Short mmCIF file of C-alpha atoms in Angstrom, two decimals:
data_model
loop_
_atom_site.label_atom_id
_atom_site.label_comp_id
_atom_site.label_asym_id
_atom_site.label_seq_id
_atom_site.Cartn_x
_atom_site.Cartn_y
_atom_site.Cartn_z
CA MET G 168 87.27 -68.78 200.27
CA SER G 169 84.48 -66.44 199.26
CA THR G 170 83.94 -66.39 195.49
CA GLY G 171 82.00 -64.15 193.13
CA PHE G 172 78.84 -64.89 191.20
CA SER G 173 80.36 -65.91 187.87
CA THR G 174 83.00 -68.05 189.57
CA ARG G 175 80.27 -69.95 191.42
CA ALA G 176 78.20 -70.26 188.24
CA ILE G 177 81.11 -72.01 186.55
CA HIS G 178 82.45 -74.06 189.47
CA ALA G 179 79.81 -74.71 192.17
CA GLY G 180 78.84 -78.37 192.06
CA GLN G 181 81.12 -78.91 189.08
CA GLU G 182 84.38 -80.39 190.30
CA PRO G 183 86.36 -82.26 187.60
CA ASP G 184 85.25 -85.87 187.25
CA PRO G 185 87.30 -87.94 189.76
CA THR G 186 87.70 -90.86 187.36
CA THR G 187 88.62 -89.14 184.09
CA GLY G 188 89.42 -85.56 185.08
CA ALA G 189 86.71 -84.23 182.71
CA VAL G 190 86.11 -80.55 183.47
CA VAL G 191 82.52 -80.74 182.19
CA VAL G 192 80.05 -82.58 184.41
CA PRO G 193 79.14 -85.84 182.65
CA ILE G 194 75.56 -86.62 181.67
CA SER G 195 74.75 -89.58 183.89
CA LEU G 196 72.09 -91.49 181.95
CA SER G 197 71.92 -94.47 184.26
CA THR G 198 68.48 -94.99 185.80
CA THR G 199 69.81 -97.24 188.56
CA PHE G 200 73.00 -97.51 190.59
CA ALA G 201 74.84 -100.53 191.96
CA GLN G 202 74.87 -101.03 195.72
CA ASP G 203 77.68 -102.63 197.70
CA GLY G 204 75.11 -104.16 199.99
CA VAL G 205 71.43 -103.71 200.78
CA GLY G 206 71.00 -100.02 201.53
CA ASN G 207 74.74 -99.38 201.11
CA HIS G 208 75.26 -97.14 198.06
CA LYS G 209 77.31 -94.17 196.90
CA GLY G 210 74.54 -91.61 197.31
CA TYR G 211 72.38 -92.69 194.40
CA GLU G 212 69.85 -95.49 194.04
CA TYR G 213 67.42 -94.56 191.26
CA SER G 214 67.45 -91.50 189.02
CA ARG G 215 64.02 -90.23 189.99
CA SER G 216 65.28 -89.97 193.56
CA GLY G 217 68.67 -88.52 192.67
CA ASN G 218 71.08 -88.25 189.77
CA PRO G 219 74.66 -86.93 189.69
CA THR G 220 74.01 -84.47 186.85
CA ARG G 221 70.91 -83.17 188.62
CA THR G 222 72.85 -82.82 191.86
CA ALA G 223 75.41 -80.64 190.07
CA VAL G 224 72.84 -78.17 188.74
CA GLU G 225 70.97 -78.10 192.05
CA THR G 226 74.20 -77.22 193.84
CA GLN G 227 75.11 -74.62 191.22
CA ILE G 228 71.83 -72.66 191.27
CA ALA G 229 71.37 -72.92 195.04
CA SER G 230 74.80 -71.33 195.41
CA LEU G 231 73.78 -68.44 193.14
CA GLU G 232 70.58 -67.89 195.14
CA GLN G 233 72.64 -67.98 198.36
CA ALA G 234 70.45 -70.83 199.56
CA ARG G 235 71.38 -74.02 201.41
CA HIS G 236 69.12 -76.25 199.31
CA GLY G 237 68.18 -76.48 195.65
CA LEU G 238 65.66 -78.78 193.99
CA SER G 239 65.08 -79.01 190.26
CA PHE G 240 61.92 -80.01 188.43
CA ALA G 241 60.67 -80.87 184.96
CA SER G 242 59.11 -77.42 184.50
CA GLY G 243 58.49 -74.18 186.35
CA LEU G 244 54.88 -75.14 186.97
CA ALA G 245 55.94 -78.53 188.34
CA ALA G 246 58.15 -76.62 190.80
CA GLU G 247 55.23 -74.36 191.73
CA ASP G 248 52.91 -77.32 192.20
CA ASN G 249 55.37 -78.93 194.59
CA ILE G 250 55.50 -75.72 196.63
CA LEU G 251 51.70 -75.56 196.82
CA ARG G 252 51.65 -79.12 198.18
CA LEU G 253 53.18 -77.67 201.36
CA LEU G 254 49.69 -76.42 202.18
CA THR G 255 48.49 -80.02 202.44
CA VAL G 256 51.02 -80.92 205.14
CA ALA G 257 50.96 -77.67 207.08
CA PRO G 258 50.58 -77.96 210.88
CA GLU G 259 47.07 -78.15 212.33
CA GLY G 260 45.46 -74.71 212.37
CA SER G 261 47.67 -73.29 209.62
CA GLY G 262 45.95 -71.39 206.85
CA LYS G 263 45.28 -72.82 203.41
CA ARG G 264 44.76 -69.56 201.52
CA VAL G 265 47.27 -68.25 198.99
CA LEU G 266 47.70 -64.48 198.65
CA LEU G 267 48.73 -63.85 195.06
CA GLY G 268 49.87 -60.54 193.66
CA ASN G 269 47.28 -59.05 191.31
CA ASP G 270 49.82 -59.09 188.48
CA ALA G 271 51.32 -62.52 187.87
CA TYR G 272 52.09 -65.10 185.21
CA GLY G 273 48.92 -66.57 183.72
CA GLY G 274 50.10 -70.13 184.27
CA THR G 275 50.68 -69.47 187.97
CA PHE G 276 47.19 -67.98 188.24
CA ARG G 277 45.70 -70.97 186.43
CA LEU G 278 47.46 -73.43 188.75
CA ILE G 279 46.50 -71.63 191.96
CA ALA G 280 42.96 -70.60 191.00
CA LYS G 281 41.79 -73.39 188.72
CA VAL G 282 43.66 -76.45 189.99
CA TRP G 283 44.28 -75.86 193.68
CA GLY G 284 41.26 -73.61 194.28
CA PRO G 285 38.64 -76.27 193.51
CA MET G 286 40.49 -78.69 195.82
CA GLY G 287 39.70 -76.43 198.79
CA TYR G 288 42.68 -74.07 198.79
CA PRO G 289 41.30 -70.54 198.37
CA TRP G 290 43.21 -67.63 196.92
CA THR G 291 42.99 -63.86 196.99
CA ALA G 292 44.55 -61.39 194.54
CA VAL G 293 46.10 -58.43 196.37
CA ASP G 294 48.00 -55.25 195.53
CA LEU G 295 51.40 -55.94 197.01
CA THR G 296 52.60 -52.37 196.47
CA ASP G 297 50.22 -51.15 199.23
CA LEU G 298 51.78 -52.48 202.42
CA ASP G 299 49.33 -50.70 204.72
CA ALA G 300 46.39 -52.33 202.93
CA LEU G 301 48.18 -55.68 203.06
CA ARG G 302 48.52 -55.39 206.85
CA ALA G 303 44.96 -54.17 207.34
CA ASN G 304 43.25 -56.70 205.08
CA TRP G 305 45.28 -59.83 205.74
CA PRO G 306 42.93 -62.88 205.66
CA ASP G 307 43.24 -64.95 208.83
CA ASP G 308 43.36 -68.22 206.88
CA THR G 309 46.43 -67.24 204.81
CA GLY G 310 49.13 -69.88 204.71
CA MET G 311 51.27 -68.62 201.83
CA ILE G 312 51.97 -65.36 200.04
CA TRP G 313 53.18 -65.59 196.46
CA LEU G 314 54.91 -62.71 194.70
CA GLU G 315 56.71 -62.15 191.47
CA THR G 316 59.05 -59.18 191.39
CA PRO G 317 59.33 -57.90 188.73
CA THR G 318 55.91 -59.22 187.74
CA ASN G 319 54.83 -60.82 184.52
CA PRO G 320 53.84 -58.91 182.39
CA LEU G 321 53.57 -55.41 183.94
CA LEU G 322 56.99 -55.56 185.66
CA THR G 323 55.69 -54.17 188.95
CA CYS G 324 58.24 -54.56 191.74
CA PHE G 325 57.57 -55.34 195.39
CA ASP G 326 59.57 -54.83 198.57
CA ILE G 327 60.49 -58.42 199.41
CA GLU G 328 61.94 -57.63 202.82
CA ALA G 329 58.88 -55.65 203.96
CA ILE G 330 56.37 -58.20 202.67
CA ALA G 331 58.31 -61.07 204.25
CA SER G 332 58.22 -59.27 207.60
CA ILE G 333 54.44 -58.81 207.39
CA ALA G 334 53.89 -62.41 206.35
CA HIS G 335 56.17 -63.95 208.96
CA GLU G 336 54.46 -61.98 211.74
CA ARG G 337 51.28 -63.75 210.65
CA GLY G 338 52.78 -67.20 210.23
CA ALA G 339 52.72 -67.41 206.42
CA ILE G 340 55.28 -68.86 204.03
CA VAL G 341 56.78 -66.36 201.57
CA VAL G 342 57.36 -67.55 198.00
CA VAL G 343 59.16 -65.32 195.50
CA ASP G 344 59.17 -66.07 191.79
CA ASN G 345 62.61 -64.80 190.77
CA THR G 346 62.36 -65.79 187.11
CA PHE G 347 62.50 -62.26 185.67
CA ALA G 348 65.23 -60.93 187.95
CA THR G 349 67.37 -64.09 188.14
CA PRO G 350 69.79 -64.63 191.03
CA TYR G 351 72.27 -62.39 189.24
CA LEU G 352 70.10 -59.33 189.83
CA GLN G 353 68.30 -60.29 193.04
CA GLN G 354 68.57 -62.90 195.83
CA PRO G 355 65.21 -63.10 197.67
CA ILE G 356 66.46 -65.57 200.31
CA THR G 357 68.76 -62.85 201.66
CA LEU G 358 65.73 -60.53 201.90
CA GLY G 359 63.60 -62.90 203.96
CA ALA G 360 61.87 -65.13 201.41
CA ASP G 361 61.32 -68.73 202.52
CA LEU G 362 61.26 -70.17 199.01
CA VAL G 363 62.44 -68.95 195.62
CA VAL G 364 60.99 -70.49 192.47
CA HIS G 365 62.14 -70.24 188.86
CA SER G 366 60.95 -71.23 185.49
CA ALA G 367 64.45 -72.41 184.62
CA THR G 368 63.29 -72.53 181.00
CA LYS G 369 63.81 -68.77 180.87
CA TYR G 370 66.97 -66.86 181.83
CA LEU G 371 68.66 -69.72 183.68
CA GLY G 372 68.65 -71.97 180.61
CA GLY G 373 68.88 -68.91 178.41
CA HIS G 374 68.79 -70.53 174.96
CA SER G 375 65.17 -71.68 174.39
CA ASP G 376 66.28 -75.31 174.35
CA VAL G 377 65.40 -76.75 177.76
CA VAL G 378 62.26 -76.77 179.93
CA GLY G 379 62.83 -76.85 183.68
CA GLY G 380 61.91 -75.52 187.10
CA PHE G 381 63.82 -74.81 190.28
CA VAL G 382 63.17 -74.21 193.98
CA ALA G 383 65.75 -72.74 196.37
CA THR G 384 65.47 -72.45 200.14
CA SER G 385 67.56 -72.19 203.28
CA ASN G 386 64.77 -73.65 205.43
CA ASP G 387 65.76 -77.24 206.23
CA GLU G 388 62.20 -78.34 207.05
CA LEU G 389 60.73 -76.93 203.85
CA ALA G 390 63.56 -78.45 201.82
CA GLU G 391 62.84 -81.87 203.32
CA LYS G 392 59.13 -81.62 202.55
CA ILE G 393 59.64 -80.43 198.99
CA GLY G 394 62.34 -83.06 198.45
CA PHE G 395 59.88 -85.73 199.56
CA THR G 396 57.24 -84.63 197.05
CA GLN G 397 59.88 -84.16 194.36
CA ASN G 398 60.65 -87.85 194.66
CA ALA G 399 57.12 -89.05 195.44
CA ALA G 400 55.39 -87.15 192.62
CA GLY G 401 58.34 -87.61 190.26
CA ALA G 402 58.24 -84.43 188.12
CA VAL G 403 62.03 -84.34 187.83
CA PRO G 404 64.21 -83.21 184.92
CA SER G 405 66.11 -85.72 182.83
CA PRO G 406 69.90 -85.93 183.11
CA PHE G 407 70.21 -84.30 179.68
CA ASP G 408 67.91 -81.42 180.69
CA SER G 409 69.97 -81.00 183.87
CA TYR G 410 73.13 -80.81 181.79
CA MET G 411 71.62 -78.23 179.42
CA LEU G 412 70.55 -76.07 182.35
CA LEU G 413 73.95 -76.47 184.02
CA ARG G 414 75.62 -75.26 180.83
CA GLY G 415 73.23 -72.34 180.36
CA VAL G 416 73.70 -70.98 183.88
CA LYS G 417 77.47 -70.70 183.38
CA THR G 418 76.96 -67.61 181.20
CA LEU G 419 74.06 -66.07 183.15
CA ALA G 420 76.00 -63.04 184.39
CA VAL G 421 77.37 -61.96 181.02
CA ARG G 422 74.01 -62.56 179.35
CA MET G 423 72.10 -60.55 181.95
CA ASP G 424 74.46 -57.59 181.57
CA ARG G 425 73.72 -57.53 177.83
CA HIS G 426 69.96 -58.08 178.34
CA CYS G 427 69.86 -55.07 180.66
CA GLU G 428 71.92 -52.87 178.33
CA ASN G 429 69.71 -53.69 175.35
CA ALA G 430 66.50 -53.21 177.35
CA ARG G 431 67.57 -49.69 178.26
CA ALA G 432 68.05 -48.89 174.58
CA ILE G 433 64.53 -50.13 173.83
CA VAL G 434 63.10 -48.06 176.69
CA ASP G 435 64.86 -44.98 175.30
CA LEU G 436 63.06 -45.56 171.98
CA LEU G 437 59.66 -46.09 173.58
CA ILE G 438 59.59 -43.50 176.34
CA ASP G 439 58.84 -40.50 174.08
CA HIS G 440 57.36 -42.34 171.10
CA PRO G 441 54.06 -40.77 169.97
CA ALA G 442 52.39 -44.18 169.50
CA ILE G 443 53.05 -45.32 173.06
CA GLU G 444 50.65 -44.72 175.93
CA ARG G 445 52.86 -46.10 178.69
CA VAL G 446 56.16 -47.92 179.14
CA GLN G 447 56.62 -50.46 181.93
CA TYR G 448 60.23 -50.83 183.06
CA PRO G 449 61.49 -50.84 186.68
CA GLN G 450 64.22 -48.28 186.06
CA LEU G 451 61.70 -45.53 185.27
CA PRO G 452 61.18 -43.28 188.32
CA ASP G 453 57.36 -43.39 188.01
CA HIS G 454 57.22 -47.17 187.61
CA PRO G 455 55.25 -49.01 190.33
CA GLY G 456 57.79 -50.33 192.79
CA HIS G 457 60.75 -48.45 191.30
CA ALA G 458 62.10 -47.71 194.79
CA ALA G 459 61.88 -51.38 195.77
CA ALA G 460 63.65 -52.44 192.59
CA ALA G 461 66.39 -49.87 193.07
CA LYS G 462 66.92 -51.11 196.63
CA GLN G 463 66.97 -54.85 196.03
CA MET G 464 68.08 -55.37 192.41
CA LYS G 465 71.55 -55.02 190.90
CA ASP G 466 70.03 -53.86 187.60
CA PHE G 467 66.54 -53.66 186.11
CA GLY G 468 66.36 -56.66 183.80
CA GLY G 469 65.76 -57.54 180.18
CA MET G 470 61.95 -57.44 180.10
CA VAL G 471 60.07 -54.40 178.78
CA SER G 472 56.31 -53.96 178.37
CA PHE G 473 54.41 -51.11 176.75
CA GLN G 474 50.86 -50.08 175.94
CA VAL G 475 49.87 -48.83 172.51
CA LYS G 476 47.67 -45.72 172.36
CA ALA G 477 45.64 -46.98 169.41
CA GLY G 478 44.44 -50.05 171.31
CA LYS G 479 44.36 -53.82 171.01
CA ASP G 480 44.39 -54.22 167.23
CA ALA G 481 47.32 -51.85 166.88
CA ALA G 482 49.22 -53.67 169.64
CA MET G 483 48.70 -56.95 167.83
CA ARG G 484 49.89 -55.41 164.56
CA VAL G 485 53.11 -54.29 166.23
CA ALA G 486 53.65 -57.81 167.55
CA ASP G 487 53.15 -59.16 164.01
CA ALA G 488 55.37 -56.60 162.29
CA THR G 489 58.84 -57.20 163.73
CA SER G 490 61.50 -59.23 161.95
CA ILE G 491 64.29 -59.60 164.55
CA PHE G 492 61.95 -59.80 167.53
CA THR G 493 60.27 -63.19 167.07
CA LEU G 494 56.54 -63.46 167.78
CA ALA G 495 56.53 -66.23 170.37
CA GLU G 496 55.70 -67.09 173.96
CA SER G 497 58.36 -67.63 176.64
CA LEU G 498 61.19 -65.25 177.44
CA GLY G 499 64.69 -64.88 178.82
CA ALA G 500 66.73 -66.39 176.01
CA VAL G 501 69.45 -64.97 173.79
CA GLU G 502 67.00 -64.15 171.00
CA SER G 503 64.51 -61.30 171.35
CA LEU G 504 60.82 -62.19 171.58
CA ILE G 505 57.62 -60.17 171.30
CA GLU G 506 54.10 -61.14 172.31
CA HIS G 507 50.58 -59.90 173.06
CA PRO G 508 49.98 -61.18 176.62
CA GLY G 509 46.19 -60.84 176.57
CA ALA G 510 45.92 -63.22 173.62
CA MET G 511 48.90 -65.42 174.47
CA THR G 512 50.62 -66.04 177.83
CA HIS G 513 47.91 -64.44 179.99
CA MET G 514 44.76 -65.57 178.19
CA SER G 515 43.88 -67.79 181.18
CA ALA G 516 43.62 -64.66 183.38
CA ALA G 517 40.90 -63.05 181.23
CA GLY G 518 37.94 -61.95 183.35
CA SER G 519 39.91 -62.29 186.60
CA PRO G 520 41.55 -59.70 188.85
CA LEU G 521 44.78 -60.52 187.00
CA GLU G 522 43.47 -59.66 183.52
CA VAL G 523 46.05 -57.63 181.58
CA PRO G 524 45.41 -54.56 179.40
CA ASP G 525 44.44 -55.54 175.87
CA ASN G 526 46.77 -52.93 174.35
CA LEU G 527 49.83 -54.39 176.13
CA VAL G 528 52.88 -55.72 174.29
CA ARG G 529 55.61 -57.60 176.15
CA LEU G 530 59.22 -57.77 175.00
CA SER G 531 61.92 -60.18 176.05
CA VAL G 532 64.95 -58.22 174.91
CA GLY G 533 67.71 -60.53 173.77
CA ILE G 534 71.44 -60.06 173.30
CA GLU G 535 71.54 -59.14 169.60
CA ASP G 536 73.12 -55.85 168.51
CA LYS G 537 71.01 -53.21 170.22
CA ALA G 538 70.92 -50.92 167.18
CA ASP G 539 69.29 -53.70 165.16
CA LEU G 540 66.69 -54.26 167.87
CA VAL G 541 65.87 -50.55 168.11
CA ASP G 542 65.54 -50.24 164.33
CA ASP G 543 63.34 -53.35 164.15
CA LEU G 544 60.91 -52.17 166.81
CA ALA G 545 60.84 -48.62 165.44
CA ALA G 546 59.88 -49.97 162.02
CA ALA G 547 57.11 -52.07 163.57
CA LEU G 548 55.73 -49.04 165.42
CA ASP G 549 55.66 -47.14 162.12
CA THR G 550 53.01 -49.59 160.88
CA ILE G 551 50.34 -48.23 163.24
#
C-alpha cells in the first residue's frame, strides 16, 4: 500500500517491538550480539557494523528520500567524507576532480579544498545556474559534481534534473546536499541525483540536540561502497543519537510547514525595508534559481538571508540585537537563529571563490509565533 510522507516518517522502519510490543523503537545499547554459531547471527554482530536502532532511522529517512538505501553517520561532514572516498575507488580512467557550486557551506568547502585537495583530488568552483557554461567548460577529469540547492548561505537554487543529465553524459557522480530543503520539500533521487547527503543535525533532528549525517541512494553499487567505508572508517552515530534522530524526523512535515510559513512573514518584513539592500529567498521571482525551486520543491523553506545596506558592521549589529532570534551557528531547529556567515559559518571560505558578502545576515526561521519573530527582527533593524 502506498503511504504518504508523514505516515512513512512515523512508521517506516519502526514496527512495534516483537518481544514487548513497544511502539517506540528501543535504544539498543549493546555493542555486541550473540551468535548461534560461527557466522550465524540475527543480522547484527558488532554495533559499529550495524545496530537495530540505527537500522530503524536509516530505513525511515531512506523511505522519505524515496531511496533504496540509507546510511547514517556521526556528522554531516563524516557523511560527506565517506562520499568523497568514492573517488579513491573509482574505475581506472575515472576523473578525480570535484565540481563544487560557487555558493556552498563553508565546512564542505574546507573538506573538499583543504583536506581532499592536498591529497591529489582537485576541485573547481562553478556557477551551476549557467547550464550552457557548465556544458562548455566541463573539465575532462571531473568525477563528481556537488551541489546544494538551496545553497548555504545565499539560497541559490539549481535545476537538479538538468545538471544530473549533463553530469551523467560525462560519466560523473551527482551529489545533492538536501539539508536546507529536506526530503519533505524535495527528493533529489527522483530528479536524477546519485547520492543525497544531509547534515542530519539540522532539520531532520530539528531540536538542536543531536549531531548526525545521512546519505541516501538508490544505486546499489554506490551503497555497497559507502557501506564498506562506513564500517571500515567507523564514523557512525551512537544508538542514542540514532534514536534522537528517529524521534525528530517523525515531526518533520509539520515543522517544515511552520518553518515555511514563518519564513514568508520574515520576507514580507524585509522585502521593502529601507535598511535592506537585498533579500535572498527562493520564492522571490528575481531570486537566482527561482524557476528551478518552483519546479522541484514543494515549498521554499525556512532559511532567509539578507544584505544590509550600511555594510558589515551594521549587519553584525543586527545579528547582535535580536532577543528571540538567538545568535548562534547551525540551523533547522525549532528555535530561530541568526548569524553573520562571513565571520561565523563561512569564515573558512574567505579569500576563495566561495567567499560570502560581508554585509550578509542568515536567518534560520524557527516555529515560534511569527508575529513575535517579525517584531524581534524589526526592532533589531531599527538599531542601524
